[in-house]
mmCIF file of C-alpha atoms in Angstrom:
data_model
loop_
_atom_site.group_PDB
_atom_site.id
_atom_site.type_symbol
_atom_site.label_atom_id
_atom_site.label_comp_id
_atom_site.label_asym_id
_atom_site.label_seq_id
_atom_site.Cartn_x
_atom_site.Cartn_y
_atom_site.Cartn_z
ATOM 1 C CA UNK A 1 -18.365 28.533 21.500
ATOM 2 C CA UNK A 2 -14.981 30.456 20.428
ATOM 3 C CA UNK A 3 -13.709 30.217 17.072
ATOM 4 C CA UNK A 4 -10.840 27.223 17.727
ATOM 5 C CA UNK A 5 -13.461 25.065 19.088
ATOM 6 C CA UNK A 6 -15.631 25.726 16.204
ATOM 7 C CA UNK A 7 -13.106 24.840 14.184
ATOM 8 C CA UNK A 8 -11.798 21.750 15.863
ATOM 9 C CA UNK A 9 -15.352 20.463 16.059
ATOM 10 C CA UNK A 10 -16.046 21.208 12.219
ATOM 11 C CA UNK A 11 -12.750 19.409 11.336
ATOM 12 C CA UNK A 12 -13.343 16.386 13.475
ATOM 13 C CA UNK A 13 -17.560 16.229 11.936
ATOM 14 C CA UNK A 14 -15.658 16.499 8.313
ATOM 15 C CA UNK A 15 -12.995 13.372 9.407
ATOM 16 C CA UNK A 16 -15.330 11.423 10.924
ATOM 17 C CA UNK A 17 -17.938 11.755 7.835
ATOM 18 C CA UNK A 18 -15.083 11.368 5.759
ATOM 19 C CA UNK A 19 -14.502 7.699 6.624
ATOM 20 C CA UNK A 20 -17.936 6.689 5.039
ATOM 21 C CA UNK A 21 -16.497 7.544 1.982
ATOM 22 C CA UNK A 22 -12.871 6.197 1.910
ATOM 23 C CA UNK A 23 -14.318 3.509 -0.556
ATOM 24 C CA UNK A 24 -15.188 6.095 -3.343
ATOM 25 C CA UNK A 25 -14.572 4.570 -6.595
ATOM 26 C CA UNK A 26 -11.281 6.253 -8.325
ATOM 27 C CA UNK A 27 -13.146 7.389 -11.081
ATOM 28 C CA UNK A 28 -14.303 10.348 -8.812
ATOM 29 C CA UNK A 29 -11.113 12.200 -8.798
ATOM 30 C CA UNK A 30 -9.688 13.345 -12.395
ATOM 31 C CA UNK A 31 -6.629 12.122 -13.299
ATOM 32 C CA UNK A 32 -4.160 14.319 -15.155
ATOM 33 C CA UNK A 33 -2.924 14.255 -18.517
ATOM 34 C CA UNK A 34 -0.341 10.861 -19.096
ATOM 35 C CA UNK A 35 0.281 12.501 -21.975
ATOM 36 C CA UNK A 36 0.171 12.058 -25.580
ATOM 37 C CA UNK A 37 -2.477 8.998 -26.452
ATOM 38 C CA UNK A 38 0.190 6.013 -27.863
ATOM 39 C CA UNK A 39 -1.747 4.582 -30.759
ATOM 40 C CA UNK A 40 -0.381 1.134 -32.634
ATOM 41 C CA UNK A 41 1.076 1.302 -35.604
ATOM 42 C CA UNK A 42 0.242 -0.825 -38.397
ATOM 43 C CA UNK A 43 1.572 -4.059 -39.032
ATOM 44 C CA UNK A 44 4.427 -4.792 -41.419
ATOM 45 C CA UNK A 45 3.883 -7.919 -43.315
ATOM 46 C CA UNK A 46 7.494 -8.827 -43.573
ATOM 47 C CA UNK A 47 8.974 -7.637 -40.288
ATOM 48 C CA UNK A 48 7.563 -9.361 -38.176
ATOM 49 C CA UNK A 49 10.875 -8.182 -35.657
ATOM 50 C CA UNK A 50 9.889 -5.205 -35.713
ATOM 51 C CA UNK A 51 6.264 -5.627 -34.294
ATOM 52 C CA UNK A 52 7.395 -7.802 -31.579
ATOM 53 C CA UNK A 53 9.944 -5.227 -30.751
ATOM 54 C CA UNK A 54 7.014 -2.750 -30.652
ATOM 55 C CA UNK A 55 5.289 -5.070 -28.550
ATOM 56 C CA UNK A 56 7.478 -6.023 -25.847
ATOM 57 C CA UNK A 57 7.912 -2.221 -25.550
ATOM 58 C CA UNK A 58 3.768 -1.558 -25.206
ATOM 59 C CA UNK A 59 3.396 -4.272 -22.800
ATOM 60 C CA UNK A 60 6.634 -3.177 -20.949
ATOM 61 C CA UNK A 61 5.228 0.260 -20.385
ATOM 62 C CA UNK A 62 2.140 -0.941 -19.162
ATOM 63 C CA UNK A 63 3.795 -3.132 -16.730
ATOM 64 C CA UNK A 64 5.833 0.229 -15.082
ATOM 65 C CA UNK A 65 2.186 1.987 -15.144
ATOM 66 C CA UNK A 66 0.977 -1.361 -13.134
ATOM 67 C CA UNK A 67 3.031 -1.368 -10.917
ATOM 68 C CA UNK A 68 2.742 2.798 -10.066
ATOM 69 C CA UNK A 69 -0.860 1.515 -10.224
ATOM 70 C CA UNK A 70 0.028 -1.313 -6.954
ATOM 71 C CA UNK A 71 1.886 1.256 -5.361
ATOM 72 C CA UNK A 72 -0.694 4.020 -5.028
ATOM 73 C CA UNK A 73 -3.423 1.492 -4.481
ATOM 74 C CA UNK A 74 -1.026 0.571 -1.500
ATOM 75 C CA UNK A 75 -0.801 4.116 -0.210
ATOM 76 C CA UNK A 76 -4.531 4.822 -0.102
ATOM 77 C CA UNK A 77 -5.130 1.700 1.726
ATOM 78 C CA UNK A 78 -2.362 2.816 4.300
ATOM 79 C CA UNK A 79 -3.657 6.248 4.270
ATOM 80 C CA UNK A 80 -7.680 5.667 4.554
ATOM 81 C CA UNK A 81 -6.841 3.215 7.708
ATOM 82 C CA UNK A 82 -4.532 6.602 9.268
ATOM 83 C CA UNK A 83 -7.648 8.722 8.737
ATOM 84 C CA UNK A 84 -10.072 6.247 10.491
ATOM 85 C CA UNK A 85 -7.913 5.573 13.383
ATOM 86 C CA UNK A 86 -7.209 9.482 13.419
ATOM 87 C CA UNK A 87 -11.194 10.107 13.223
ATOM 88 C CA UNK A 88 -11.439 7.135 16.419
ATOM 89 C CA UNK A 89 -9.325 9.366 18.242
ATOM 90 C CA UNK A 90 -11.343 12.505 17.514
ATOM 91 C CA UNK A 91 -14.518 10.834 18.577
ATOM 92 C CA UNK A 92 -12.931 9.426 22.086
ATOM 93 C CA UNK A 93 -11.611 12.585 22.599
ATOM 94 C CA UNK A 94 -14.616 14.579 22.180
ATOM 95 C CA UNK A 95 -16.153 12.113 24.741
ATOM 96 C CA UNK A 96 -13.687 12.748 27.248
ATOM 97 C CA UNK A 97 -13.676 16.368 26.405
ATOM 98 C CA UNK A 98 -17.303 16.511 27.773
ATOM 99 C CA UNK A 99 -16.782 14.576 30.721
ATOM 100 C CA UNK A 100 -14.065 16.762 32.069
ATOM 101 C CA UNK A 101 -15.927 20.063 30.847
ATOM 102 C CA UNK A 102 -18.829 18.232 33.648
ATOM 103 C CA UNK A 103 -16.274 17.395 35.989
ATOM 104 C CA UNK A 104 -14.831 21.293 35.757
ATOM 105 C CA UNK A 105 -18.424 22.602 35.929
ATOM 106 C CA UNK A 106 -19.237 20.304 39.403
ATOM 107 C CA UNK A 107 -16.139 21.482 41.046
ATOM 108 C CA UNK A 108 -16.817 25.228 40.218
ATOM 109 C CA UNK A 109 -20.272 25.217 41.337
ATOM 110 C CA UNK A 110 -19.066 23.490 44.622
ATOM 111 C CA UNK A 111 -16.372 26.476 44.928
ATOM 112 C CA UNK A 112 -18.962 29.194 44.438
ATOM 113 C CA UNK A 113 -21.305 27.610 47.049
ATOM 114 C CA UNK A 114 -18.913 27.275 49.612
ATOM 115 C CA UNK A 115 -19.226 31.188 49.800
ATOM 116 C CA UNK A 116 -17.579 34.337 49.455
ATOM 117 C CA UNK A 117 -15.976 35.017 53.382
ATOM 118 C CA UNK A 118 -12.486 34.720 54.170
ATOM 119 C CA UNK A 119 -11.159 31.551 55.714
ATOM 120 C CA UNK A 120 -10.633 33.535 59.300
ATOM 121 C CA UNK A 121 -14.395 34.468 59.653
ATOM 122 C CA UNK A 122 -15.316 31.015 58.617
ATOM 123 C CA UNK A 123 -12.969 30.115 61.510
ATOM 124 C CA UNK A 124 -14.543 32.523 64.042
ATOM 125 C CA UNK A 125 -18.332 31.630 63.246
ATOM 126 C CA UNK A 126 -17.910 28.040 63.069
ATOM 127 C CA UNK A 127 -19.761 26.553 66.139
ATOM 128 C CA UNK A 128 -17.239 23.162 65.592
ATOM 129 C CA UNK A 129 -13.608 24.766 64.305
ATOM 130 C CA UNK A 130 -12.437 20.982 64.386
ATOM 131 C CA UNK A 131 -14.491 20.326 61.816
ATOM 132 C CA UNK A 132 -14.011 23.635 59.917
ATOM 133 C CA UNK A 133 -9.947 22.534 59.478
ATOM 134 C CA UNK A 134 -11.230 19.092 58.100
ATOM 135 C CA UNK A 135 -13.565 21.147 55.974
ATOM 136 C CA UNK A 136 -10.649 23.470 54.685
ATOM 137 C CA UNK A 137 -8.288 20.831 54.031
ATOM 138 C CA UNK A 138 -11.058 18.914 51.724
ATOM 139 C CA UNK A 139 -11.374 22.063 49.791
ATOM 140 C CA UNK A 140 -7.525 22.615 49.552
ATOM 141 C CA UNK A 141 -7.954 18.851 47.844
ATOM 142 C CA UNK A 142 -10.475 19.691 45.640
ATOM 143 C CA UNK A 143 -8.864 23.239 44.676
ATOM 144 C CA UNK A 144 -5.381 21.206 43.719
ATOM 145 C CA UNK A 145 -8.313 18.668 41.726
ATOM 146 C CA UNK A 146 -9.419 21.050 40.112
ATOM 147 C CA UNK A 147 -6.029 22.223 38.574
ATOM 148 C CA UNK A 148 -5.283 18.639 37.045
ATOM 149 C CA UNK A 149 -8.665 19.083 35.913
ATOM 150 C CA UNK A 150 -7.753 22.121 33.851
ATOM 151 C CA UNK A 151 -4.513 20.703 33.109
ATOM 152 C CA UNK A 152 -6.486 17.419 31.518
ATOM 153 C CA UNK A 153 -9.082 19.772 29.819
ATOM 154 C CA UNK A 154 -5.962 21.608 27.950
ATOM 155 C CA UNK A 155 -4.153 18.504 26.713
ATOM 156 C CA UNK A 156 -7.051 16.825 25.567
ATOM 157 C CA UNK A 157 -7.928 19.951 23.469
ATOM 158 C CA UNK A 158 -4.546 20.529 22.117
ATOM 159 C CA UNK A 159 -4.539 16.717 20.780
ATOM 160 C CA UNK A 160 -7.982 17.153 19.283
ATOM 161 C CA UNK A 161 -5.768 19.998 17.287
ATOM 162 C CA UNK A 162 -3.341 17.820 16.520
ATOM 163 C CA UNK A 163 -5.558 14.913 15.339
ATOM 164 C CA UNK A 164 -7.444 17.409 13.109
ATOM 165 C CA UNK A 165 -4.247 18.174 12.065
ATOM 166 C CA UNK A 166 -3.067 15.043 11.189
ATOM 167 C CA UNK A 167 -6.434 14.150 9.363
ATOM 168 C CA UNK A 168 -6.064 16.503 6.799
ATOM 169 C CA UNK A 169 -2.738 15.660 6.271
ATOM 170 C CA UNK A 170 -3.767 12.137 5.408
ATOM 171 C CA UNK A 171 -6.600 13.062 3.574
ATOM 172 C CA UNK A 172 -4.383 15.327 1.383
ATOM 173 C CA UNK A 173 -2.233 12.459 0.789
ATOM 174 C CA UNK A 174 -4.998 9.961 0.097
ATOM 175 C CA UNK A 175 -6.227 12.732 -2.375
ATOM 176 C CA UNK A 176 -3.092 12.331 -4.079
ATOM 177 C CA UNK A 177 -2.380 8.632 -4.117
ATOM 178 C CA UNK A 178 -5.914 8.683 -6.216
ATOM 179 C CA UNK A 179 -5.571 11.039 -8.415
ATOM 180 C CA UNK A 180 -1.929 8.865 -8.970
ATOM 181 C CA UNK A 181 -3.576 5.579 -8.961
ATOM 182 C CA UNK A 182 -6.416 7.099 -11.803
ATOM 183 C CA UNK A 183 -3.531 8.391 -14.040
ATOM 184 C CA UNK A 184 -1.928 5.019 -13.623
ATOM 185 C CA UNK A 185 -5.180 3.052 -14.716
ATOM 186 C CA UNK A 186 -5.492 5.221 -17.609
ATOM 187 C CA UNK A 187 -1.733 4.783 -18.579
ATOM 188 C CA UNK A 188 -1.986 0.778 -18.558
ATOM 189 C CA UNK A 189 -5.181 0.470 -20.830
ATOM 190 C CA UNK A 190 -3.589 2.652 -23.355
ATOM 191 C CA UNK A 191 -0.777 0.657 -23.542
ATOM 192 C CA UNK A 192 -2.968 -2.811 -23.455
ATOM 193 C CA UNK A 193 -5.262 -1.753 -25.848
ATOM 194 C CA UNK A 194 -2.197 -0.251 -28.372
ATOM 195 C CA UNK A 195 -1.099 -3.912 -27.867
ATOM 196 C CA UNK A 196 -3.842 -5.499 -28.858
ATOM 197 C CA UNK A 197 -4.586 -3.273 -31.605
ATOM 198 C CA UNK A 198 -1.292 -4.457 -33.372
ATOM 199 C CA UNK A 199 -2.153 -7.908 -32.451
ATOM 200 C CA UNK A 200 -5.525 -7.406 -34.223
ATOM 201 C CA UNK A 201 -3.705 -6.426 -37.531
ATOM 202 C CA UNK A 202 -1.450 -9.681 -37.792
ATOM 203 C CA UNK A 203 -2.851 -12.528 -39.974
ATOM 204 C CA UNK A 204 -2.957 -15.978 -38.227
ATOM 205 C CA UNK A 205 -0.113 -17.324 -39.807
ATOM 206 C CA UNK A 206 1.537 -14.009 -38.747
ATOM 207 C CA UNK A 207 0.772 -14.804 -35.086
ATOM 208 C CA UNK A 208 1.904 -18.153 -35.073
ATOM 209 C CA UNK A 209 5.059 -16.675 -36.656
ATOM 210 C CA UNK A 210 5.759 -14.091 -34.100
ATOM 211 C CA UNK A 211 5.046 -16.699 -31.134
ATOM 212 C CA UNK A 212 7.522 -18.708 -32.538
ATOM 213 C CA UNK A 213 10.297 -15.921 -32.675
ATOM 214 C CA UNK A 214 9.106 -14.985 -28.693
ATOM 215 C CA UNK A 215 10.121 -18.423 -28.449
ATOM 216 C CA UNK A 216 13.543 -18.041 -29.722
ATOM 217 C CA UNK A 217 14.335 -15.264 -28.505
ATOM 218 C CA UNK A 218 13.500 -16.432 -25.095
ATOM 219 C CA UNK A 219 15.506 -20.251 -25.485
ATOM 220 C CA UNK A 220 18.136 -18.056 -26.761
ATOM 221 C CA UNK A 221 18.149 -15.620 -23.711
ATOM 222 C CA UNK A 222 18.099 -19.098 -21.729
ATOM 223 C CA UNK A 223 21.266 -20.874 -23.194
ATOM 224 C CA UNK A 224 22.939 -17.867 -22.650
ATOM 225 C CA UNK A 225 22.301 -17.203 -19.259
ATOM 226 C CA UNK A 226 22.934 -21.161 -18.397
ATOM 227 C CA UNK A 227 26.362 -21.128 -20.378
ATOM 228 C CA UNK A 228 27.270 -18.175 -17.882
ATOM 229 C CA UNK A 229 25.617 -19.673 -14.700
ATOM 230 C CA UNK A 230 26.712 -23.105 -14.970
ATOM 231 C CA UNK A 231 26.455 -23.669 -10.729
ATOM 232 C CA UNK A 232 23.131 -22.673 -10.133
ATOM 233 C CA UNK A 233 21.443 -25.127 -12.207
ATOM 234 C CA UNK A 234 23.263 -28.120 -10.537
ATOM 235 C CA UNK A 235 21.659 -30.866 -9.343
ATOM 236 C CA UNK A 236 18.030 -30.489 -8.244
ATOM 237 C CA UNK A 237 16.202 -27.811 -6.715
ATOM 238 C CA UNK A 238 18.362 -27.784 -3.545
ATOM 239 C CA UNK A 239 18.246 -25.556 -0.677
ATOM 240 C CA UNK A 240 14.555 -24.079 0.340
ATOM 241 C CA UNK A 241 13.697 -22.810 3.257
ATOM 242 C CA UNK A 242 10.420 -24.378 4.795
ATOM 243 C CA UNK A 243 8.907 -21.475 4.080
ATOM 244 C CA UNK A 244 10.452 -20.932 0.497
ATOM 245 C CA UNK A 245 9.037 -24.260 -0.173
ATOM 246 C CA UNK A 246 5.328 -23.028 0.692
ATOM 247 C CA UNK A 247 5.797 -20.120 -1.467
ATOM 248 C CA UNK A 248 7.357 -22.203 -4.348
ATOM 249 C CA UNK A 249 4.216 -24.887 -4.193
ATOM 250 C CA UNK A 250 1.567 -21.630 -3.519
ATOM 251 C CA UNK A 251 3.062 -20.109 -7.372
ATOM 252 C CA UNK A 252 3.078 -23.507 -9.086
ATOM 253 C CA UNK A 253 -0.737 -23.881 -8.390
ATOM 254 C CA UNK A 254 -1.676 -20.984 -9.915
ATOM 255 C CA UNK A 255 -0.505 -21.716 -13.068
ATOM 256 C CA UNK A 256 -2.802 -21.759 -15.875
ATOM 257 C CA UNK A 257 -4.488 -18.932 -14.429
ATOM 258 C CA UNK A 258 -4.801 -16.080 -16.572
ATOM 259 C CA UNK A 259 -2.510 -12.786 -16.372
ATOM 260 C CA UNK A 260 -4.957 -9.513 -14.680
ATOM 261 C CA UNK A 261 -3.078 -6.058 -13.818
ATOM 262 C CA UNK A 262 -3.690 -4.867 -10.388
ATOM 263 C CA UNK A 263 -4.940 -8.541 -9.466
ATOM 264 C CA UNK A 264 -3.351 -11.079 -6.620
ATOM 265 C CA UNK A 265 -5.542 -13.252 -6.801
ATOM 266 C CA UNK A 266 -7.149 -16.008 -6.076
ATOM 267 C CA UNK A 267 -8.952 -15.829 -9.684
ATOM 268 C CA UNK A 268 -5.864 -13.930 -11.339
ATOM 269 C CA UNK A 269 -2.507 -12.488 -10.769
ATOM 270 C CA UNK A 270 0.046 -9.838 -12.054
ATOM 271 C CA UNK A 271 3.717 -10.422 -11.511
ATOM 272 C CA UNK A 272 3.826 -9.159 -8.092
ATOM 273 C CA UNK A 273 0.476 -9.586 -6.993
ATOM 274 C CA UNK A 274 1.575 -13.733 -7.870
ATOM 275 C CA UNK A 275 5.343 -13.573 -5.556
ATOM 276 C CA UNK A 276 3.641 -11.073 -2.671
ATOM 277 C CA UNK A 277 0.600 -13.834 -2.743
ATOM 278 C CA UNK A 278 2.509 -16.572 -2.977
ATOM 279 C CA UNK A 279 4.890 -15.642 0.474
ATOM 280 C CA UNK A 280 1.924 -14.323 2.216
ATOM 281 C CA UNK A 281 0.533 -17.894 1.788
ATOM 282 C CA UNK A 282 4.093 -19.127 3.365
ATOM 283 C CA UNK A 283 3.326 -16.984 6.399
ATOM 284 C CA UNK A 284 5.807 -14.173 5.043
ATOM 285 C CA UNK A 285 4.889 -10.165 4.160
ATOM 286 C CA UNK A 286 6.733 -8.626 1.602
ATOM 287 C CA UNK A 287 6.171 -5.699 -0.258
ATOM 288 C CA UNK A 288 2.738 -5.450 -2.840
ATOM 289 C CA UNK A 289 5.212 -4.029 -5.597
ATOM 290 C CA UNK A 290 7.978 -5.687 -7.915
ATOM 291 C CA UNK A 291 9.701 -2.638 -7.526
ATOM 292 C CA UNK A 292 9.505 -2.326 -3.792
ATOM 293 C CA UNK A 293 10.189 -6.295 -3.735
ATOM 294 C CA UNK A 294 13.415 -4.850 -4.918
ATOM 295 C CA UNK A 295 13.903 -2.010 -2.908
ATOM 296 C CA UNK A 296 13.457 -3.878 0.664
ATOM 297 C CA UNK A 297 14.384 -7.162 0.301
ATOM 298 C CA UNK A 298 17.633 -8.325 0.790
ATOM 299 C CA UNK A 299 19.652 -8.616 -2.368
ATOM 300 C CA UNK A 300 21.851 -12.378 -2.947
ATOM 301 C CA UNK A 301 24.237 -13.085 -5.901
ATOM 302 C CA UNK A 302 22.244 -15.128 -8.332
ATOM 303 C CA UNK A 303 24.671 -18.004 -8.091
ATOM 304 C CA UNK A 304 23.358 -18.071 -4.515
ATOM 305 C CA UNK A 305 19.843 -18.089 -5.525
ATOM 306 C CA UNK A 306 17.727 -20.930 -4.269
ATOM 307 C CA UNK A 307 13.980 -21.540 -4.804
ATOM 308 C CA UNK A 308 11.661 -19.322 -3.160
ATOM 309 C CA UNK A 309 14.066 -16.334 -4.005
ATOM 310 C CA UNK A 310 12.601 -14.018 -6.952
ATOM 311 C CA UNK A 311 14.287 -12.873 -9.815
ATOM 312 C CA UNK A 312 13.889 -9.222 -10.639
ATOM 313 C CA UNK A 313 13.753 -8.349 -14.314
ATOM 314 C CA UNK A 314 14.607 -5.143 -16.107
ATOM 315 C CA UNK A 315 16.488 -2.166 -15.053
ATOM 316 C CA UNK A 316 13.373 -0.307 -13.608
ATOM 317 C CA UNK A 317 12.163 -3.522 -11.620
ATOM 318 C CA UNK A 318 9.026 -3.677 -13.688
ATOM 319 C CA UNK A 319 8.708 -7.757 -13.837
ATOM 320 C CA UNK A 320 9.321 -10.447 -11.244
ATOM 321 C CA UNK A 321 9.305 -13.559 -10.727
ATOM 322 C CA UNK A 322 9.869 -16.749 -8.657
ATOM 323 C CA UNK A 323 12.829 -18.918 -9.291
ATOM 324 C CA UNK A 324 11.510 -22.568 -8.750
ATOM 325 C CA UNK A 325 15.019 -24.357 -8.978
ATOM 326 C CA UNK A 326 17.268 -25.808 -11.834
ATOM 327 C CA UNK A 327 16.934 -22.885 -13.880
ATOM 328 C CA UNK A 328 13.794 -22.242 -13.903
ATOM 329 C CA UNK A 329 11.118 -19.775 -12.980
ATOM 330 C CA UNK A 330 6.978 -19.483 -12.172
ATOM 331 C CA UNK A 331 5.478 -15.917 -13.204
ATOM 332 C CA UNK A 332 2.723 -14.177 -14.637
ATOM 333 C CA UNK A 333 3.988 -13.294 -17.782
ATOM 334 C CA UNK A 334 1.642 -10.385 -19.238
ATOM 335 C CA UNK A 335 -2.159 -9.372 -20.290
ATOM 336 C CA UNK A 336 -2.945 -12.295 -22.884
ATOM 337 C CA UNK A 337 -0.987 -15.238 -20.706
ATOM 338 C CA UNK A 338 -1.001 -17.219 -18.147
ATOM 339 C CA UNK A 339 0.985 -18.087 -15.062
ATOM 340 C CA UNK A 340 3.447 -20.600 -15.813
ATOM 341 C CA UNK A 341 6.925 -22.181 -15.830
ATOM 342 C CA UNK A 342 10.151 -20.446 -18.266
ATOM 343 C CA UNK A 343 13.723 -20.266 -17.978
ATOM 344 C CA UNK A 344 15.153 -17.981 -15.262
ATOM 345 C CA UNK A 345 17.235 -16.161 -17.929
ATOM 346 C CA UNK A 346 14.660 -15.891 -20.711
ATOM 347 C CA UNK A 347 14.632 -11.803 -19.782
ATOM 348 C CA UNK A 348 17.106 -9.650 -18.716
ATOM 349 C CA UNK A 349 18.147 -9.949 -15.400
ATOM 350 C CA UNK A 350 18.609 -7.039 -12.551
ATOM 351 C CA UNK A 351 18.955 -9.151 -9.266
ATOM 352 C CA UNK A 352 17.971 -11.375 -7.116
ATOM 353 C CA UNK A 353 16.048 -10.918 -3.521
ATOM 354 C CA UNK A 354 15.016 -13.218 -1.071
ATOM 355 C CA UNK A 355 11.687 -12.810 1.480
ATOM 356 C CA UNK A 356 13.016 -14.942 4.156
ATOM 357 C CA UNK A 357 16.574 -14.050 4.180
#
């Protein structure tokens, strides 16, 4: 066997092995350095501003790190299902491979045994020449057969290459989304458990304080928004789409249902993993991601919001949610919460996209 075909054959064995282990846990792969370890700081008595401040900014960080979490999870989904349809061709190829290799091998041994004399003495020492011209045109036939033969034998080798090819490509890339997607994991429980840590340090009283100034903060956020959006909260909630009325009716029954990174349900959600959930249940695909939500839906003016669209929060896209009508919105809020029902302008706003434009 030459050297490309012991290649091709090693590459397509290593593929096809390969797919028994596309379920790996993550933890195989080391993740790089996120850098520097964030650790919580403790807890002023007084201001208790400050350590909601420092809060919003933990959990914010580990909502980014979730969602580069969704995305890579994405890509290694998208590129483990490339590598087994990629090792299905490899496997169907090498079958066809050795049926035309047979094929090539009957027709040559049929050429050699039709013997080595020219076509005139053939002619001359046939008893039945008749039948010697039918004879010669069958093995003009089978010569031209046997070209396509050859012809099939080379294409069928070159996209075995290419397939090998292609497989390490993917697996390269699958490498990568892990390694991305084990970084990411790493990033968000720092951030969670820095959270929590503060949390830990605040007295009860102190708690019940600092839920109270979310609060405000929040109503505040809301009368603001309403005082500048006075048309979109008018009247009732006005204007779904069949299918933005699934969606809306999917989020509202999750509520209650405790906030998860990384999940979409059924037991638990994160922000996306709720709205991507929630539209799949309408019958509608949209992107796993809040920030691909963003990127490839189609963008309306929120005073042409209506309910089933979802509200994208922040200027990096880290949060969305589902606008439910009259000013209000279903999300999953963050580790520690549940999904439920806020004002539409309780966070800063980036946009607005809607699935079923």
């Amino acid at each position: 066997m030459g050297t490309g075909k012991r290649t091709l054959v090693a590459t397509a064995v290593t593929v096809i092995c390969a797919v028994t282990v596309l379920g790996a846990p993550v933890t195989a792969f080391a993740a790089p350095d996120p850098g520097p370890t964030v650790t919580a700081t403790p807890a002023p008595s007084k201001d208790l501003q400050a350590v909601r401040a420092r809060l919003d900014a933990l959990y914010h960080d580990a909502a980014v790190a979730t969602d580069a979490y969704n995305a890579a999870e994405e890509a290694s989904k998208e590129q483990s299902a490339t590598i087994v349809a990629l090792a299905k061709r490899i496997v169907d190829g090498r079958e066809r491979l050795a049926k035309l290799k047979d094929r090539a091998g009957a027709a040559a041994r049929a050429q050699y045994r039709s013997g080595g004399l020219p076509d005139e003495a053939k002619l001359i020492l046939s008893e039945d020449p008749t039948r010697f011209l039918d004879d010669a045109g069958r093995v003009a036939q089978g010569q031209k057969a046997t070209k396509g033969l050859l012809a099939q034998l080379e294409t069928v080798q070159a996209d075995l290459e290419q397939y090998a090819r292609d497989a390490a490509v993917q697996w390269q890339k699958l490498e990568t989304a892990r390694t991305a997607k084990a970084a990411a994991r790493k990033r968000v429980e720092q951030q969670i458990a820095a959270a929590k840590q503060l949390e830990a340090q605040l007295q009860k009283e102190e708690l019940e304080r600092l839920k109270e100034l979310e609060r405000q903060a929040a109503q505040q956020a809301q009368s603001k928004w309403l005082g500048e959006n006075t048309g979109v909260v008018g009247g009732s909630a006005v204007g779904a789409t069949a299918q933005g009325a699934k969606a809306v009716a999917y989020a509202l029954a999750q509520r209650g249902k405790p906030y998860e990174w990384g999940a979409e349900g059924p037991l638990s959600y994160d922000c996306s993993g709720l709205t991507s959930q929630a539209w799949a249940g309408a019958g509608k695909v949209i992107p796993r991601t809040s920030q691909e939500q963003w990127k490839q839906l189609r963008h309306v003016d929120v005073k042409d919001m209506r309910p089933g669209d979802l509200i994208v929060y922040y200027a990096d896209a880290s949060h969305i949610a589902m606008y439910i009508g009259e000013g209000q919105m279903v999300h999953a809020p963050r580790p520690g919460r549940t999904v439920t029902v806020a004002g539409a302008g309780s966070m800063p706003i980036l946009g607005v996209v809607r699935p079923d434009a």
